[in-house]
CSV table of C-alpha atoms in Angstrom, one decimal:
chain,number,residue,atom,x,y,z
J,1,MET,CA,0.0,0.0,0.0
J,2,SER,CA,1.6,3.3,-1.0
J,3,PRO,CA,0.8,6.3,1.2
J,4,PRO,CA,-1.6,8.9,0.0
J,5,PRO,CA,-0.3,12.2,-1.4
J,6,ALA,CA,0.8,14.8,1.1
J,7,LEU,CA,-1.6,17.4,-0.2
J,8,LEU,CA,-4.5,15.1,0.4
J,9,ILE,CA,-3.3,14.4,3.9
J,10,LEU,CA,-2.9,18.2,4.5
J,11,LEU,CA,-6.5,18.7,3.3
J,12,LEU,CA,-7.8,16.0,5.6
J,13,CYS,CA,-5.8,17.4,8.6
J,14,PHE,CA,-7.1,20.9,7.9
J,15,LEU,CA,-10.7,19.7,7.7
J,16,SER,CA,-10.4,17.7,10.9
J,17,PHE,CA,-8.8,20.8,12.5
J,18,LEU,CA,-11.9,22.8,11.6
J,19,PHE,CA,-14.6,20.3,12.4
J,20,LEU,CA,-13.4,17.8,15.1
J,21,PRO,CA,-13.3,20.2,18.0
J,22,GLN,CA,-16.9,21.2,17.3
J,23,TYR,CA,-18.3,17.7,17.1
J,24,LEU,CA,-15.9,15.8,19.3
J,25,PRO,CA,-14.5,18.3,21.8
J,26,GLU,CA,-12.9,15.5,24.0
J,27,PHE,CA,-11.1,14.0,21.0
J,28,LEU,CA,-8.2,16.4,20.4
J,29,PRO,CA,-5.2,14.9,18.6
J,30,LEU,CA,-2.3,16.8,17.2
J,31,PHE,CA,-4.1,17.6,14.0
J,32,PHE,CA,-1.2,18.2,11.6
J,33,THR,CA,1.0,15.4,12.8
J,34,PRO,CA,0.0,13.0,10.0
J,35,TYR,CA,0.9,15.6,7.4
J,36,ILE,CA,4.4,16.3,8.9
J,37,VAL,CA,5.1,12.6,9.3
J,38,ARG,CA,4.0,12.0,5.7
J,39,LEU,CA,6.5,14.6,4.6
J,40,PHE,CA,9.4,12.6,6.2
J,41,TRP,CA,9.4,10.2,3.2
J,42,GLY,CA,8.9,12.8,0.5
J,43,ILE,CA,11.3,15.7,1.1
J,44,SER,CA,14.6,16.5,2.8
J,45,LYS,CA,14.9,17.2,6.6
J,46,LYS,CA,15.4,21.0,5.9
J,47,GLN,CA,12.2,21.2,3.9
J,48,VAL,CA,10.3,19.2,6.6
J,49,LEU,CA,11.4,21.6,9.2
J,50,ILE,CA,10.3,24.5,7.1
J,51,TRP,CA,6.8,22.9,6.7
J,52,ALA,CA,6.8,22.2,10.4
J,53,PHE,CA,7.5,25.8,11.0
J,54,PHE,CA,4.6,26.9,8.9
J,55,VAL,CA,2.2,24.4,10.4
J,56,GLY,CA,3.2,25.5,13.9
J,57,LEU,CA,2.8,29.1,12.9
J,58,PHE,CA,-0.7,28.4,11.6
J,59,CYS,CA,-1.5,26.6,14.9
J,60,ASP,CA,-0.1,29.5,16.9
J,61,ILE,CA,-2.2,32.0,14.9
J,62,SER,CA,-5.4,30.0,15.4
J,63,SER,CA,-4.7,29.3,19.1
J,64,SER,CA,-5.1,31.5,22.1
J,65,TYR,CA,-2.1,30.0,23.8
J,66,ILE,CA,1.4,31.4,24.1
J,67,PHE,CA,2.4,32.6,20.7
J,68,GLY,CA,5.3,30.6,19.3
J,69,ILE,CA,5.0,27.5,21.4
J,70,HIS,CA,3.4,25.4,18.7
J,71,THR,CA,6.0,26.5,16.2
J,72,LEU,CA,8.8,25.6,18.6
J,73,LEU,CA,7.3,22.2,19.4
J,74,TYR,CA,6.4,21.2,15.8
J,75,VAL,CA,9.9,22.1,14.6
J,76,SER,CA,11.7,20.5,17.5
J,77,SER,CA,9.6,17.3,17.3
J,78,ALA,CA,10.1,17.0,13.6
J,79,ALA,CA,13.8,17.4,14.1
J,80,CYS,CA,13.8,14.7,16.8
J,81,THR,CA,11.7,12.2,14.9
J,82,TYR,CA,12.9,12.6,11.3
J,83,GLY,CA,15.4,9.9,11.7
J,84,LEU,CA,12.7,7.3,12.3
J,85,LYS,CA,12.1,7.0,8.6
J,86,ARG,CA,15.2,4.8,8.4
J,87,PHE,CA,13.6,2.2,10.7
J,88,PHE,CA,10.0,2.3,9.3
J,89,LEU,CA,9.0,1.6,5.7
J,90,LYS,CA,6.4,4.0,4.3
J,91,ASP,CA,4.7,1.2,2.4
J,92,LYS,CA,3.8,-0.7,5.5
J,93,PHE,CA,0.3,0.1,6.7
J,94,PHE,CA,1.1,0.9,10.4
J,95,SER,CA,4.4,2.6,9.9
J,96,LEU,CA,3.0,6.1,9.3
J,97,PRO,CA,0.5,6.0,12.2
J,98,LEU,CA,3.1,4.5,14.5
J,99,VAL,CA,5.6,7.3,13.7
J,100,SER,CA,2.8,9.8,14.1
J,101,ALA,CA,2.1,8.4,17.6
J,102,ILE,CA,5.9,8.7,18.4
J,103,PHE,CA,5.9,12.2,17.1
J,104,SER,CA,2.9,13.0,19.3
J,105,PHE,CA,4.7,11.6,22.4
J,106,VAL,CA,7.9,13.6,21.6
J,107,PHE,CA,5.8,16.7,21.1
J,108,SER,CA,4.1,16.3,24.5
J,109,SER,CA,7.4,15.4,26.2
J,110,LEU,CA,9.0,18.6,24.8
J,111,ALA,CA,6.0,20.6,25.8
J,112,TYR,CA,6.7,20.2,29.5
J,113,PRO,CA,10.1,21.9,29.6
J,114,SER,CA,9.0,24.5,27.1
J,115,LEU,CA,6.0,25.5,29.1
J,116,ALA,CA,8.1,25.5,32.3
J,117,ILE,CA,10.4,28.0,30.6
J,118,PHE,CA,7.6,30.3,29.2
J,119,THR,CA,5.2,30.0,32.2
J,120,HIS,CA,7.1,29.7,35.5
J,121,ARG,CA,4.0,28.5,37.4
J,122,TYR,CA,3.7,25.3,35.3
J,123,CYS,CA,4.3,22.2,37.4
J,124,TRP,CA,4.5,18.6,36.2
J,125,ASP,CA,5.2,15.1,37.5
J,126,ALA,CA,5.9,11.6,36.2
J,127,SER,CA,2.2,10.7,36.0
J,128,LEU,CA,1.8,13.2,33.2
J,129,ILE,CA,4.2,11.2,31.0
J,130,LEU,CA,2.0,8.1,31.4
J,131,LEU,CA,-1.0,10.3,30.4
J,132,ASP,CA,1.0,11.4,27.3
J,133,ILE,CA,1.7,7.8,26.4
J,134,ARG,CA,-2.0,6.9,26.8
J,135,HIS,CA,-2.9,10.0,24.7
J,136,ALA,CA,-0.5,9.0,21.9
J,137,ILE,CA,-1.8,5.4,21.8
J,138,LEU,CA,-5.6,6.1,22.3
J,139,ILE,CA,-6.0,9.3,20.4
J,140,ASP,CA,-3.2,10.1,18.0
J,141,PHE,CA,-2.6,6.6,16.7
J,142,PRO,CA,-6.3,6.0,15.7
J,143,TYR,CA,-6.5,9.5,14.3
J,144,SER,CA,-3.4,9.0,12.2
J,145,THR,CA,-4.6,5.6,11.1
J,146,LEU,CA,-7.9,7.1,10.0
J,147,ILE,CA,-6.2,10.0,8.2
J,148,TYR,CA,-4.0,7.6,6.2
J,149,LEU,CA,-6.7,4.9,5.7
J,150,LEU,CA,-9.5,7.2,4.5
J,151,PRO,CA,-7.9,8.1,1.1
J,152,PHE,CA,-6.9,4.5,0.6
J,153,LEU,CA,-10.4,3.3,1.2
J,154,ILE,CA,-11.9,5.9,-1.1
J,155,SER,CA,-9.5,5.1,-3.9
J,156,LEU,CA,-10.1,1.3,-3.4
J,157,GLY,CA,-13.8,1.9,-3.6
J,158,SER,CA,-13.5,4.0,-6.7
J,159,CYS,CA,-11.4,1.3,-8.3
J,160,LYS,CA,-14.1,-1.3,-7.5
J,161,ILE,CA,-16.8,0.9,-9.0
J,162,LYS,CA,-14.7,1.3,-12.2
J,163,LYS,CA,-14.2,-2.4,-12.4
J,164,LEU,CA,-17.9,-3.0,-11.8
J,165,ARG,CA,-18.8,-0.5,-14.5
J,166,GLY,CA,-16.4,-2.3,-16.9
J,167,LEU,CA,-18.2,-5.6,-16.3
J,168,SER,CA,-21.7,-4.4,-16.7
J,169,CYS,CA,-23.3,-4.2,-20.2
J,170,TYR,CA,-25.0,-1.1,-21.4
């Protein structure tokens, strides 16, 4: 199975960014993680970091949180997890969602020291790391799987419809 095009992944991530918080407010993954991870296998590390910067900037502009924190976290998480593409094949079905879950965990792990620097009143303990692992497995992994699987299922369905049309007589 070849991965879907990056532009389609970006479109699905953007649509989920717009609509998921309204309809499922408790289901809040890192919305653009599948797009950044998909870019790992398409372009160089420098270009991935540039795209991570723009995605983080977009998240900062659309967020009411500390300006610049999403940009910092997306770029640093992309820099930390870019090397995982050597260990995972992009053609394997669970490679992209698994790398997305790892990206999410790294993002959350880097958020604690970053938030401690920017807001001095932020406190954390070891139980929060377990919550991040649970969040990466229960929310970000299924979200990434859905984002990668949806275009594949749509294209598979359209191929079956084309094949069925070819068999029918007019």
